[in-house]
PDB file of C-alpha atoms in Angstrom:
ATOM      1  CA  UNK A1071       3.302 -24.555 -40.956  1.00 55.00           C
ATOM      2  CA  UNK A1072       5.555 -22.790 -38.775  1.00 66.00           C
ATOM      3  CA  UNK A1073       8.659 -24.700 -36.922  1.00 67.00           C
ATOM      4  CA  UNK A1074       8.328 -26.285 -33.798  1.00 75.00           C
ATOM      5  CA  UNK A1075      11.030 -26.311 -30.695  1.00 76.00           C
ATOM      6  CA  UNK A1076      11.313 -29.741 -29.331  1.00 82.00           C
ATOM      7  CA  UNK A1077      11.627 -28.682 -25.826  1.00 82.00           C
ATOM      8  CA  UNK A1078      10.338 -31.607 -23.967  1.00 81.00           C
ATOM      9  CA  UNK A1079      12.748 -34.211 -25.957  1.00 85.00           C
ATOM     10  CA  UNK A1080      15.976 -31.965 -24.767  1.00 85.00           C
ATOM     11  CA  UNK A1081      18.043 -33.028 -21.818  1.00 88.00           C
ATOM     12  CA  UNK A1082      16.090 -31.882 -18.633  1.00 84.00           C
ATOM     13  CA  UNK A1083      18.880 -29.742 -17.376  1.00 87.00           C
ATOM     14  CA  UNK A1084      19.210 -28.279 -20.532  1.00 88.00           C
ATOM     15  CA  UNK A1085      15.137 -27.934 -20.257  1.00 87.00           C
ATOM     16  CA  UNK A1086      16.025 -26.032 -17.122  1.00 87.00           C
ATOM     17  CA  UNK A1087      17.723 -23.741 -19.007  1.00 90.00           C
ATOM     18  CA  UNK A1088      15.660 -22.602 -21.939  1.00 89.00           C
ATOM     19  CA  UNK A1089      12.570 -22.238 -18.703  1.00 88.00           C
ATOM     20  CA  UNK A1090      14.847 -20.129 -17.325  1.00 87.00           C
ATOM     21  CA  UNK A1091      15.465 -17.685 -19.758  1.00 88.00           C
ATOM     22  CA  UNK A1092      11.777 -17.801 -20.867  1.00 85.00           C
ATOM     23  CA  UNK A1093       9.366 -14.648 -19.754  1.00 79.00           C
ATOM     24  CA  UNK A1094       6.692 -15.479 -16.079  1.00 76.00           C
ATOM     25  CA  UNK A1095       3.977 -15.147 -18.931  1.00 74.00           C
ATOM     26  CA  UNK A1096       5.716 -17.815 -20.914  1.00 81.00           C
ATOM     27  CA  UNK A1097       5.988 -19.988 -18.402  1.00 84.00           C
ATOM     28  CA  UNK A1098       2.342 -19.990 -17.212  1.00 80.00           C
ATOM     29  CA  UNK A1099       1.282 -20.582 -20.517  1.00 82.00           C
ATOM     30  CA  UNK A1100       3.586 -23.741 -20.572  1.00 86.00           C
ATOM     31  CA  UNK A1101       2.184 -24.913 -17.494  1.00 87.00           C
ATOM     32  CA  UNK A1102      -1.148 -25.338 -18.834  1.00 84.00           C
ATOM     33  CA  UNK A1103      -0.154 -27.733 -21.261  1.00 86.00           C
ATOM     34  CA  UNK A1104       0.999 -30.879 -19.265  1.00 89.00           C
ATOM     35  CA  UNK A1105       1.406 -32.154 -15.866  1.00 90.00           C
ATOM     36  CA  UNK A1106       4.727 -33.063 -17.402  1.00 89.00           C
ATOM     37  CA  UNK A1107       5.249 -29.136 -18.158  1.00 89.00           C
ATOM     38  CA  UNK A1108       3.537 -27.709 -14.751  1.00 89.00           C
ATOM     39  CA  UNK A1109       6.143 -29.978 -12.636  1.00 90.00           C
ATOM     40  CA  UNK A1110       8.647 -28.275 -15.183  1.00 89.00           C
ATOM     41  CA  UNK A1111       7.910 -24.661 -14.619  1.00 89.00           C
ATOM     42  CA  UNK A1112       7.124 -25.988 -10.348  1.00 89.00           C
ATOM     43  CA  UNK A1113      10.488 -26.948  -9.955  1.00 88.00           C
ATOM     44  CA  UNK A1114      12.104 -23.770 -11.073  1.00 87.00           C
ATOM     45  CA  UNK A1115      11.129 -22.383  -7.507  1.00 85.00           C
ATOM     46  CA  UNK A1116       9.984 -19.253  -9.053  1.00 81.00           C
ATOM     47  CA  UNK A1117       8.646 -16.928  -6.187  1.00 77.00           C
ATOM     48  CA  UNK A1118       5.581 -14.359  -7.422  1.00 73.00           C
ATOM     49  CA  UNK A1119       6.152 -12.190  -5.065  1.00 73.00           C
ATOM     50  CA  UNK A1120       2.820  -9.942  -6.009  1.00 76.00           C
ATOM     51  CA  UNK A1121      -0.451 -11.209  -7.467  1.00 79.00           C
ATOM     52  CA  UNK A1122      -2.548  -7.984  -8.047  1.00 82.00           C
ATOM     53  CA  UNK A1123      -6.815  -8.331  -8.548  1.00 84.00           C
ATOM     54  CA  UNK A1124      -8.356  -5.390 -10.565  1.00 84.00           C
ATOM     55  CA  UNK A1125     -11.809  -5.128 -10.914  1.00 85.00           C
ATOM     56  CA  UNK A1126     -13.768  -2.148 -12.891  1.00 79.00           C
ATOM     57  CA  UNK A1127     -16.711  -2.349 -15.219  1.00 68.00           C
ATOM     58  CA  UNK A1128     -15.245  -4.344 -17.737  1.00 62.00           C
ATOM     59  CA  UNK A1129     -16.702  -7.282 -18.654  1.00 49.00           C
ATOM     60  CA  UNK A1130     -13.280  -9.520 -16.989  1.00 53.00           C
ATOM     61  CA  UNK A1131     -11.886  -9.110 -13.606  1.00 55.00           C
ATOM     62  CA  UNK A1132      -8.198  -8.865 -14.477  1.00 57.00           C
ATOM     63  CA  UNK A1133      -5.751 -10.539 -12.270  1.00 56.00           C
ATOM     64  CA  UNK A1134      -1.455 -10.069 -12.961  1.00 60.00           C
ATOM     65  CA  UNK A1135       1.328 -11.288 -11.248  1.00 57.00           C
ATOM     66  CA  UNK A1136       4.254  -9.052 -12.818  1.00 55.00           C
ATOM     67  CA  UNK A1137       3.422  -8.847 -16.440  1.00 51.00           C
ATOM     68  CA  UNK A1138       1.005 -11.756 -16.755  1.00 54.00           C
ATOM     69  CA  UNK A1139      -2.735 -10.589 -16.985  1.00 56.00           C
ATOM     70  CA  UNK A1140      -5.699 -12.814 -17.234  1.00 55.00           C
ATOM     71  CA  UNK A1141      -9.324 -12.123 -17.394  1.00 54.00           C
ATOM     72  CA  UNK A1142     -12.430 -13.633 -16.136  1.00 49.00           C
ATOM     73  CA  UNK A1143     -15.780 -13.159 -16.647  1.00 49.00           C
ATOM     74  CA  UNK A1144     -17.892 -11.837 -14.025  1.00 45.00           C
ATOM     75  CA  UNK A1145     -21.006 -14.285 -14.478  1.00 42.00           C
ATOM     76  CA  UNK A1146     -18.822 -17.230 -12.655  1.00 49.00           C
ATOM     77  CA  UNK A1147     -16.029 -16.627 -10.438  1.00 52.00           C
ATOM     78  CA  UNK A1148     -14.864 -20.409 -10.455  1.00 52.00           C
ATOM     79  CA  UNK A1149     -12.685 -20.068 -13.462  1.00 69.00           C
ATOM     80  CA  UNK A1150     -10.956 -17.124 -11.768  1.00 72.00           C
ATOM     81  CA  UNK A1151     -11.086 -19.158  -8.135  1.00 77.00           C
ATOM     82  CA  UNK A1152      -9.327 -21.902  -9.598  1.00 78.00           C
ATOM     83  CA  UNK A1153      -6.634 -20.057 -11.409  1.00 75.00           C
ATOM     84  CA  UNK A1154      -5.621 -17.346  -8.766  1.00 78.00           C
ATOM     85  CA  UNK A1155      -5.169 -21.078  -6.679  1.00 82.00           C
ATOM     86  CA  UNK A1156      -3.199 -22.813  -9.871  1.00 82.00           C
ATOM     87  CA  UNK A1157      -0.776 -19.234  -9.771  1.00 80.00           C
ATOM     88  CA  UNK A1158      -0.672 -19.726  -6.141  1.00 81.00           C
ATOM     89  CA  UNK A1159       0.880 -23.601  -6.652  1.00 84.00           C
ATOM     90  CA  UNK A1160       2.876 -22.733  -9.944  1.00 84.00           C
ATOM     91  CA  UNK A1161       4.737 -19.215  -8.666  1.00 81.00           C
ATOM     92  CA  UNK A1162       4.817 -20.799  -4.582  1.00 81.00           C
ATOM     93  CA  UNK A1163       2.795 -17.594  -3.605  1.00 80.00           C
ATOM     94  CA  UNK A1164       0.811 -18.140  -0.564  1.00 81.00           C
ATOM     95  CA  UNK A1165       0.382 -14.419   0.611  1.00 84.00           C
ATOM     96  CA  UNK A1166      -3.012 -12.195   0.421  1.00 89.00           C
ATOM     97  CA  UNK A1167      -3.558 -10.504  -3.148  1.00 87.00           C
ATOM     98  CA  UNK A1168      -3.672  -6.881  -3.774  1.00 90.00           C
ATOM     99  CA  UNK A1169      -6.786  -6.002  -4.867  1.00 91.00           C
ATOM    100  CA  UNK A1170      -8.073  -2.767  -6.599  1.00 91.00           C
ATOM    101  CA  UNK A1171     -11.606  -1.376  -7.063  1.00 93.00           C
ATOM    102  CA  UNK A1172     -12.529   1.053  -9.948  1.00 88.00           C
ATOM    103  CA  UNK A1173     -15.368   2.645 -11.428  1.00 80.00           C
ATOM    104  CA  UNK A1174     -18.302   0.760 -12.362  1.00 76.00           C
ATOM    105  CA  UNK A1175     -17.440  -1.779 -10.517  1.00 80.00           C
ATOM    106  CA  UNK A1176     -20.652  -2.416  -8.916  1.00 78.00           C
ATOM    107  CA  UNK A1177     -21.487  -5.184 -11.658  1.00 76.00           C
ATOM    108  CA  UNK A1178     -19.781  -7.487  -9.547  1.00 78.00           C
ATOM    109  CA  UNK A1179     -20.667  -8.802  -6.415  1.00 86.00           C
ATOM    110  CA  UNK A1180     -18.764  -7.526  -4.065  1.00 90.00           C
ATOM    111  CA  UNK A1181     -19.690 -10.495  -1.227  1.00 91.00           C
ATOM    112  CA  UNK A1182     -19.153 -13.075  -3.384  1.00 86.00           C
ATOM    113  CA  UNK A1183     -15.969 -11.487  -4.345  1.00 88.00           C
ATOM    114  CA  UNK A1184     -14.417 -11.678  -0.778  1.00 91.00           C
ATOM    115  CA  UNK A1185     -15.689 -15.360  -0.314  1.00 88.00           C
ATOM    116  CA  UNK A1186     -13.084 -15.961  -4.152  1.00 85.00           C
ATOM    117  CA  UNK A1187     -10.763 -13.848  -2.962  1.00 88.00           C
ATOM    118  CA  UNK A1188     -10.163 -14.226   0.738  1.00 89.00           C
ATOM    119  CA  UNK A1189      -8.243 -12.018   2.654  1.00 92.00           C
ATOM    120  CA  UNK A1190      -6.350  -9.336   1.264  1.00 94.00           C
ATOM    121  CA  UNK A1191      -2.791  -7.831   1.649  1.00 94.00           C
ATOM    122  CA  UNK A1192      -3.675  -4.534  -0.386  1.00 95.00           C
ATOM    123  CA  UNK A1193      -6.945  -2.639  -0.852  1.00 97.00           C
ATOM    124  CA  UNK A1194      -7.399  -0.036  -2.694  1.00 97.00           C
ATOM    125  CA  UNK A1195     -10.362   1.863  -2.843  1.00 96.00           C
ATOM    126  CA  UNK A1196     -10.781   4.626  -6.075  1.00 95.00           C
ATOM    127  CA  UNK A1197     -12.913   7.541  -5.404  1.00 94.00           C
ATOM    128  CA  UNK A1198     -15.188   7.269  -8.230  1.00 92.00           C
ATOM    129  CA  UNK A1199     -16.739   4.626  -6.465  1.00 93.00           C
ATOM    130  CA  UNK A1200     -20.238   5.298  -5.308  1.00 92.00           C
ATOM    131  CA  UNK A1201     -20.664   6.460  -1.384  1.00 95.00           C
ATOM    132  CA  UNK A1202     -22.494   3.074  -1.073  1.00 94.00           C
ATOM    133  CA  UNK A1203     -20.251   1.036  -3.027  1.00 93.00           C
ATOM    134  CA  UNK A1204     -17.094   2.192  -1.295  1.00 95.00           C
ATOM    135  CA  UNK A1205     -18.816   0.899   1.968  1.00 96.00           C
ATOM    136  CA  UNK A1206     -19.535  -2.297   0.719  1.00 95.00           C
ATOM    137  CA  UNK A1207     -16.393  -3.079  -0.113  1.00 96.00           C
ATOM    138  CA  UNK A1208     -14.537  -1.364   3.476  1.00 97.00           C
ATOM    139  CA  UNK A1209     -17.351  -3.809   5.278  1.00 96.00           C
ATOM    140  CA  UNK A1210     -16.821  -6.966   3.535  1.00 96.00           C
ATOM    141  CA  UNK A1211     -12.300  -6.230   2.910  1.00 96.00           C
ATOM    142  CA  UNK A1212     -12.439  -5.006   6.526  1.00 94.00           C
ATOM    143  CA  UNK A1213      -8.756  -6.539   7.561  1.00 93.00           C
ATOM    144  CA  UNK A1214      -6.373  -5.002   4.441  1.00 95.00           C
ATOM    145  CA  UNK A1215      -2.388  -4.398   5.936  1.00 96.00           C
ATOM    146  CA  UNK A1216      -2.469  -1.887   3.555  1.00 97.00           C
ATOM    147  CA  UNK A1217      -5.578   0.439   2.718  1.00 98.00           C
ATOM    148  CA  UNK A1218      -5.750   2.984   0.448  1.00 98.00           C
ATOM    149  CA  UNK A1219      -8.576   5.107   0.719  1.00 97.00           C
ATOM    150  CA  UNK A1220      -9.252   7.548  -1.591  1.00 96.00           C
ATOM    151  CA  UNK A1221     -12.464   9.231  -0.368  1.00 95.00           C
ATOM    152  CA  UNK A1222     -14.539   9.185   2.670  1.00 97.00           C
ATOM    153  CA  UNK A1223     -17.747   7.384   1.870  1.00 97.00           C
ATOM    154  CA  UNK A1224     -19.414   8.334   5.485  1.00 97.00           C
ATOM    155  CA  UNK A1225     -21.308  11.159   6.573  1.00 94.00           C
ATOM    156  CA  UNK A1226     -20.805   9.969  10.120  1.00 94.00           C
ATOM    157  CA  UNK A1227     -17.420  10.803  11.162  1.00 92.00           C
ATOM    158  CA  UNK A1228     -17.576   7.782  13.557  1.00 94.00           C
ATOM    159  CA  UNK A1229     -17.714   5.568  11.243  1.00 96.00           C
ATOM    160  CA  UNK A1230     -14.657   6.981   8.872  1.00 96.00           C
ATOM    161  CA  UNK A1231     -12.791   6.949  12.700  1.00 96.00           C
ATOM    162  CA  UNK A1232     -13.533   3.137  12.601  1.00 96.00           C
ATOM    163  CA  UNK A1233     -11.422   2.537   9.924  1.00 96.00           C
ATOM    164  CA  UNK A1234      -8.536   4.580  11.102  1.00 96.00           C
ATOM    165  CA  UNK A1235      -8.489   2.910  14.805  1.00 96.00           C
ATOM    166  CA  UNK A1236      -7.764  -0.447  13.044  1.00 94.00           C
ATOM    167  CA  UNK A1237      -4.475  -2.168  12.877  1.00 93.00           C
ATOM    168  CA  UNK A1238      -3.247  -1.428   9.379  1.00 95.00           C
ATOM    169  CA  UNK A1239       0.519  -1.256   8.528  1.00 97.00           C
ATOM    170  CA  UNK A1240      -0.150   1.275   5.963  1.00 97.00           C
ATOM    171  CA  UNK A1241      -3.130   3.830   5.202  1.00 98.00           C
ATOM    172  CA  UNK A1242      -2.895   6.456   3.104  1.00 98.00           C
ATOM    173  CA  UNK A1243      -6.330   8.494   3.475  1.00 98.00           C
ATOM    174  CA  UNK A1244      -6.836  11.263   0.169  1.00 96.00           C
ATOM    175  CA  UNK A1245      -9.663  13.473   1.884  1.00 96.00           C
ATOM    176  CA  UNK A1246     -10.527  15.657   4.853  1.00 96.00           C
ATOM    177  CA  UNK A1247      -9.054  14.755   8.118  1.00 97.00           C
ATOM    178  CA  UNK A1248      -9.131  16.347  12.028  1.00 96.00           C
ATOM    179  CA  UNK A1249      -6.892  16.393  14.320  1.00 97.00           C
ATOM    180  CA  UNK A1250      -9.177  13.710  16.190  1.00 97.00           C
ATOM    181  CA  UNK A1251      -9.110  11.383  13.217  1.00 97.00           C
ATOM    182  CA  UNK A1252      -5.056  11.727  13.289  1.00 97.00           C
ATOM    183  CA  UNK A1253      -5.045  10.859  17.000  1.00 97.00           C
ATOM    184  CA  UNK A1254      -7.015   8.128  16.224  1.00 96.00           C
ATOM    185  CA  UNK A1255      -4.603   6.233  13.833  1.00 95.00           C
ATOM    186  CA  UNK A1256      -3.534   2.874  14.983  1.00 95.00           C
ATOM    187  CA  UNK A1257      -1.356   2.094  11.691  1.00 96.00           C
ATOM    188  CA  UNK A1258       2.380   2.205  11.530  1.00 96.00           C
ATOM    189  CA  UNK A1259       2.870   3.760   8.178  1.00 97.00           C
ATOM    190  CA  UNK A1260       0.250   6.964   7.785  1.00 97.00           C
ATOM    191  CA  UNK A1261       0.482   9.221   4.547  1.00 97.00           C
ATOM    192  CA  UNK A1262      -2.526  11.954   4.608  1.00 96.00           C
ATOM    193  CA  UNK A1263      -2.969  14.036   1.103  1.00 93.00           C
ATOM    194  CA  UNK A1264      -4.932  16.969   1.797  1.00 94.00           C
ATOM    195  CA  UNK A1265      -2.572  19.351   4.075  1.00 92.00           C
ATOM    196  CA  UNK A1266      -3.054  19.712   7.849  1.00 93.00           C
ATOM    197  CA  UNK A1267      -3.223  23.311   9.258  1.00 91.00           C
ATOM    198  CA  UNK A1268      -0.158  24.626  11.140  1.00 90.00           C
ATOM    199  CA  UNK A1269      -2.185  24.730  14.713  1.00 92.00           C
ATOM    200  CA  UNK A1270      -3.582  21.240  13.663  1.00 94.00           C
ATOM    201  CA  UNK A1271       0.044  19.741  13.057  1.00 93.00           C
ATOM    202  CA  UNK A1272       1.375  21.449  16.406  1.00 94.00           C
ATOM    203  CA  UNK A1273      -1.049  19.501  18.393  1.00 96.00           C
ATOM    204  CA  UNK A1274      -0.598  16.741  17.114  1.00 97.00           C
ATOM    205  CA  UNK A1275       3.077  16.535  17.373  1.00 96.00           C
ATOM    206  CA  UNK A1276       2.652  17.605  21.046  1.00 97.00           C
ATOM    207  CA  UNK A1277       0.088  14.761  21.553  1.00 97.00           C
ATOM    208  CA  UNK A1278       2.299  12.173  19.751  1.00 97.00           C
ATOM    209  CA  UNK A1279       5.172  13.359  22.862  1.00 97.00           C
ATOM    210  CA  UNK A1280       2.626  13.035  25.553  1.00 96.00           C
ATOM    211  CA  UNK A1281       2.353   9.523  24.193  1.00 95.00           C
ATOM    212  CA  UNK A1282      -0.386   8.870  21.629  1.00 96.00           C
ATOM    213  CA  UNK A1283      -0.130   7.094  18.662  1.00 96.00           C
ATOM    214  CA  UNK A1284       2.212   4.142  19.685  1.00 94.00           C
ATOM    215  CA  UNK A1285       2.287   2.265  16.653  1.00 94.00           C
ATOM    216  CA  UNK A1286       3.413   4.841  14.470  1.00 96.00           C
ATOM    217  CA  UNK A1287       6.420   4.742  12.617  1.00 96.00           C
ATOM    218  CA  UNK A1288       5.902   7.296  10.110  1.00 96.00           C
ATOM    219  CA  UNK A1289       3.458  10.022   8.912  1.00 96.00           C
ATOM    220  CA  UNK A1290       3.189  12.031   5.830  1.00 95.00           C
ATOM    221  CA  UNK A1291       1.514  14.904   5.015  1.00 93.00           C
ATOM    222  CA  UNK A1292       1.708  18.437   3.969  1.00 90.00           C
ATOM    223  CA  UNK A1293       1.029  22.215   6.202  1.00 88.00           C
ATOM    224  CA  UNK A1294      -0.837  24.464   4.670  1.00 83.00           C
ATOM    225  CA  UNK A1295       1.051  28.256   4.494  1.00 68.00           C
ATOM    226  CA  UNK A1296       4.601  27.537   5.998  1.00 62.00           C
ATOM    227  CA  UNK A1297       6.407  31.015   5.657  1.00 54.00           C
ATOM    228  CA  UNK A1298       9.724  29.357   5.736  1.00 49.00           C
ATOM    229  CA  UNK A1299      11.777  32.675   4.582  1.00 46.00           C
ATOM    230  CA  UNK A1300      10.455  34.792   7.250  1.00 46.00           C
ATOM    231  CA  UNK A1301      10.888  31.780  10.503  1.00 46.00           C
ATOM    232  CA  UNK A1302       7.377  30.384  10.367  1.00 51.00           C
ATOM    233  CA  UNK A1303       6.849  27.287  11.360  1.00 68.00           C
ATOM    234  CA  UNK A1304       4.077  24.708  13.160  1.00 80.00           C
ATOM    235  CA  UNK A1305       6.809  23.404  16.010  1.00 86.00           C
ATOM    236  CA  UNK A1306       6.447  26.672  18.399  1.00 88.00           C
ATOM    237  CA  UNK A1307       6.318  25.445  22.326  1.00 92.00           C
ATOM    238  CA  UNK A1308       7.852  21.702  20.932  1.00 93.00           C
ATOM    239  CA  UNK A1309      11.358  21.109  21.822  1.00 93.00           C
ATOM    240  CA  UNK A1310      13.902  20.569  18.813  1.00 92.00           C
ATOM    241  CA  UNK A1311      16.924  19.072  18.845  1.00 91.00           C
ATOM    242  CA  UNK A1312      19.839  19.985  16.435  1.00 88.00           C
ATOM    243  CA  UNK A1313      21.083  16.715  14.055  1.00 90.00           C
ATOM    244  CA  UNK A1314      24.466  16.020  12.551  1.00 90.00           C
ATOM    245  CA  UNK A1315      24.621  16.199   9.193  1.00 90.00           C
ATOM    246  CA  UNK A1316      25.887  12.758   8.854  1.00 91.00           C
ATOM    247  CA  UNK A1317      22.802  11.144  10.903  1.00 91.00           C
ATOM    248  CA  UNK A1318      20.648  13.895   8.730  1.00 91.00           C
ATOM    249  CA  UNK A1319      21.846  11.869   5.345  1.00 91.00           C
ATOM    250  CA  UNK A1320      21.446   8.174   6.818  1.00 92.00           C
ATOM    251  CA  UNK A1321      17.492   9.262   7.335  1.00 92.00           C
ATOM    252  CA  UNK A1322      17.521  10.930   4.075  1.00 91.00           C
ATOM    253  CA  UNK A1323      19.048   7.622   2.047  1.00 91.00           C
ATOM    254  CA  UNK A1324      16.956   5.449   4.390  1.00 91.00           C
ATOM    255  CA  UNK A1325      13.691   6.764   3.991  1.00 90.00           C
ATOM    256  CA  UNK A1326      14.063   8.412   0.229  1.00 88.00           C
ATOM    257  CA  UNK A1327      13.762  12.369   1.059  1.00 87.00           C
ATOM    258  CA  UNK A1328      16.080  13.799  -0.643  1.00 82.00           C
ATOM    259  CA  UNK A1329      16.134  17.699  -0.010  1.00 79.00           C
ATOM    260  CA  UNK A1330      14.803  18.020   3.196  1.00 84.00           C
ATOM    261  CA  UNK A1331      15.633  19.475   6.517  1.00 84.00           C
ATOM    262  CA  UNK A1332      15.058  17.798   9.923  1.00 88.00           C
ATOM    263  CA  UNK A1333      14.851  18.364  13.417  1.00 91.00           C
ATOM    264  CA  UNK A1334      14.750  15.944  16.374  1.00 94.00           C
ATOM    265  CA  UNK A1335      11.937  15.840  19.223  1.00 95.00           C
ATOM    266  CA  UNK A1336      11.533  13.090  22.139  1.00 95.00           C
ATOM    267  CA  UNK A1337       8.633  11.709  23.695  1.00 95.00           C
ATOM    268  CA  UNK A1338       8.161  11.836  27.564  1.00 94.00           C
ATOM    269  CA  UNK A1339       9.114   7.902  27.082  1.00 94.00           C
ATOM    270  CA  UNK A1340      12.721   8.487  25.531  1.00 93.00           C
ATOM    271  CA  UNK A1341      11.345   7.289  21.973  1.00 94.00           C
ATOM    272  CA  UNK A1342      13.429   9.789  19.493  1.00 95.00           C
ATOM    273  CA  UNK A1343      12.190  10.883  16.063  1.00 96.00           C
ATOM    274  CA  UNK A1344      12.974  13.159  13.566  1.00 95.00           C
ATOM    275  CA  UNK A1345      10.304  15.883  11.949  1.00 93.00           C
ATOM    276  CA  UNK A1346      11.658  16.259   8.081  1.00 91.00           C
ATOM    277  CA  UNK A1347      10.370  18.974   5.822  1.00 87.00           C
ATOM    278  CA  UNK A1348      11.131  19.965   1.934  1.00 80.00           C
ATOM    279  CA  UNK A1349      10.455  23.734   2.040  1.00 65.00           C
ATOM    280  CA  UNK A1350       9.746  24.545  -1.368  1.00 59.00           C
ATOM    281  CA  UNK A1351       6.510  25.225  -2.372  1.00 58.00           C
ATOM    282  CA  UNK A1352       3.199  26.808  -0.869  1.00 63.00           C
ATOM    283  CA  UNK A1353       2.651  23.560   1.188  1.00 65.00           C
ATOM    284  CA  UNK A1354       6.186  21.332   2.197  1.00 77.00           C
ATOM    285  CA  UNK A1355       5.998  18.076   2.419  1.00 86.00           C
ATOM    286  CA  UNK A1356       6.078  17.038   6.374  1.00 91.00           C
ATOM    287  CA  UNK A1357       7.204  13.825   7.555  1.00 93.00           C
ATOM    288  CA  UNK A1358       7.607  12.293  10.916  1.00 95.00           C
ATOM    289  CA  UNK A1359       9.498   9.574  11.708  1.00 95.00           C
ATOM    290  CA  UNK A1360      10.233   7.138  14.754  1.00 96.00           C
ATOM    291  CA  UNK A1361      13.732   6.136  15.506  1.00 91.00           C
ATOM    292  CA  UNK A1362      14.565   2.842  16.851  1.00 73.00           C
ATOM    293  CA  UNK A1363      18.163   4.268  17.968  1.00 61.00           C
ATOM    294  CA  UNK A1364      19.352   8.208  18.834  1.00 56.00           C
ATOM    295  CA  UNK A1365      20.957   9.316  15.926  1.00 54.00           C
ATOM    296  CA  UNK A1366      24.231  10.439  16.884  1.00 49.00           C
TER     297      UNK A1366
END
């Protein structure tokens, strides 16, 4: 028979102290054993600060906060219901789950999986899903603050412009987008990867000063065939500012691009922001971003 720790007979501040050094996996596990343990492991004040929902075509929806998994099976939903809400009360998270969709996923149902799950803080959407799968799941998770979309399910371009006119804080979109669908965007943070043209990135930037896209705070993307040795670039007819090299470094440590070059432009409205470019390769990386302040 292997030794046994008498935890529970140990002072409760020293109690406090072996929880403390114990790992979040641990600790759930401990939970589960007594309402004398849960209020234990409750009163650390331990703050799960992600609880992330993967579902595939395995036979158990997995769902992890950090490094604890669990997994449920897909014929009832209650057991996973009732522990996402007993991780909820043990860890003190009360914000929307991320949740992920993968291939083969259509085994579960993906209504009954948004009445479970409620609203979500992260969707993610893979592109192996099936055109008619991906659908169900953008009509049912329809208010995400963070989408990521990895394929456009819709042959009707309206339809793929519905998604981009909502309010998301983040969207990063991985297939073919016009310069309509950009002007469309109603989300703060924007990352497209497929690469823009140059006359497709000019426009925009010159629609952006004329005023549209007010929510924006930053876009990435990438222009195709920048000639960067011989002067070519997709800002001709925008007006660029110059940038000191110490405002050029706050952006760069701010925003995590090291290696790149930047330029400011203005709106009609005053609102500054800087246009920041790595030049190597075939197709830089391109980012705009809106200032709250005039760098000096």
């Amino acid at each position: 028979m292997k030794p046994t720790f008498p935890l529970l007979r140990l002072p409760e501040n020293v109690i406090v102290k072996v929880l403390n050094n114990m790992r979040l996996k641990q600790l759930l596990e401990l939970s589960y054993v007594s309402t004398k343990t849960q209020n234990l492991v409750k009163s650390l004040g331990i703050i799960a600060k992600r609880v992330a929902i993967s579902i595939n075509g395995s036979d158990k929806i997995a769902l992890n906060t950090y490094h604890t998994d669990f997994g449920f099976q897909p014929s009832t939903l209650v057991p996973f219901s009732d522990n996402l809400k007993y991780i909820r009360t043990i860890f003190c998270f009360t914000s929307p789950p991320n949740v992920c969709f993968y291939a083969n996923c259509e085994r579960h149902e993906v209504g009954l999986l948004k009445e479970t799950i409620g609203n979500v803080n992260l969707l993610y959407v893979s592109s192996i899903l099936t055109d008619e799968l991906s659908r169900e799941v953008l009509k049912h998770f329809n208010t995400p603050s963070r989408l990521y979309l990895l394929r456009n399910p819709y042959e009707d371009s309206c339809k793929i412009q519905e998604i981009f006119i909502r309010n998301h804080k983040i969207i990063e979109f991985d297939d073919d987008y016009s310069l309509d669908d950009m002007l469309l965007i109603n989300s703060e943070k924007v990352r497209f990867k497929l690469p823009a043209s140059k006359k497709q990135m000019n426009q925009f930037v010159k629609h952006w000063i004329r005023g549209s896209n007010p929510q924006l705070q930053t876009m990435s993307l990438s222009v195709k065939n920048i000639d960067f040795v011989n002067g070519e670039t997709y800002l001709k007819g925008i007006r660029c500012m110059d940038m000191s090299e110490e405002a050029k470094r706050e952006i760069r440590q701010e925003h995590g691009l090291p290696n790149c070059d930047m330029v400011q432009i203005r709106r009609e409205d005053g609102t500054p922001a800087v246009i920041a470019s790595n030049q190597r390769g075939r197709h830089p990386n391109t980012h705009l971003i809106v200032l709250h302040c005039i760098p000096l």
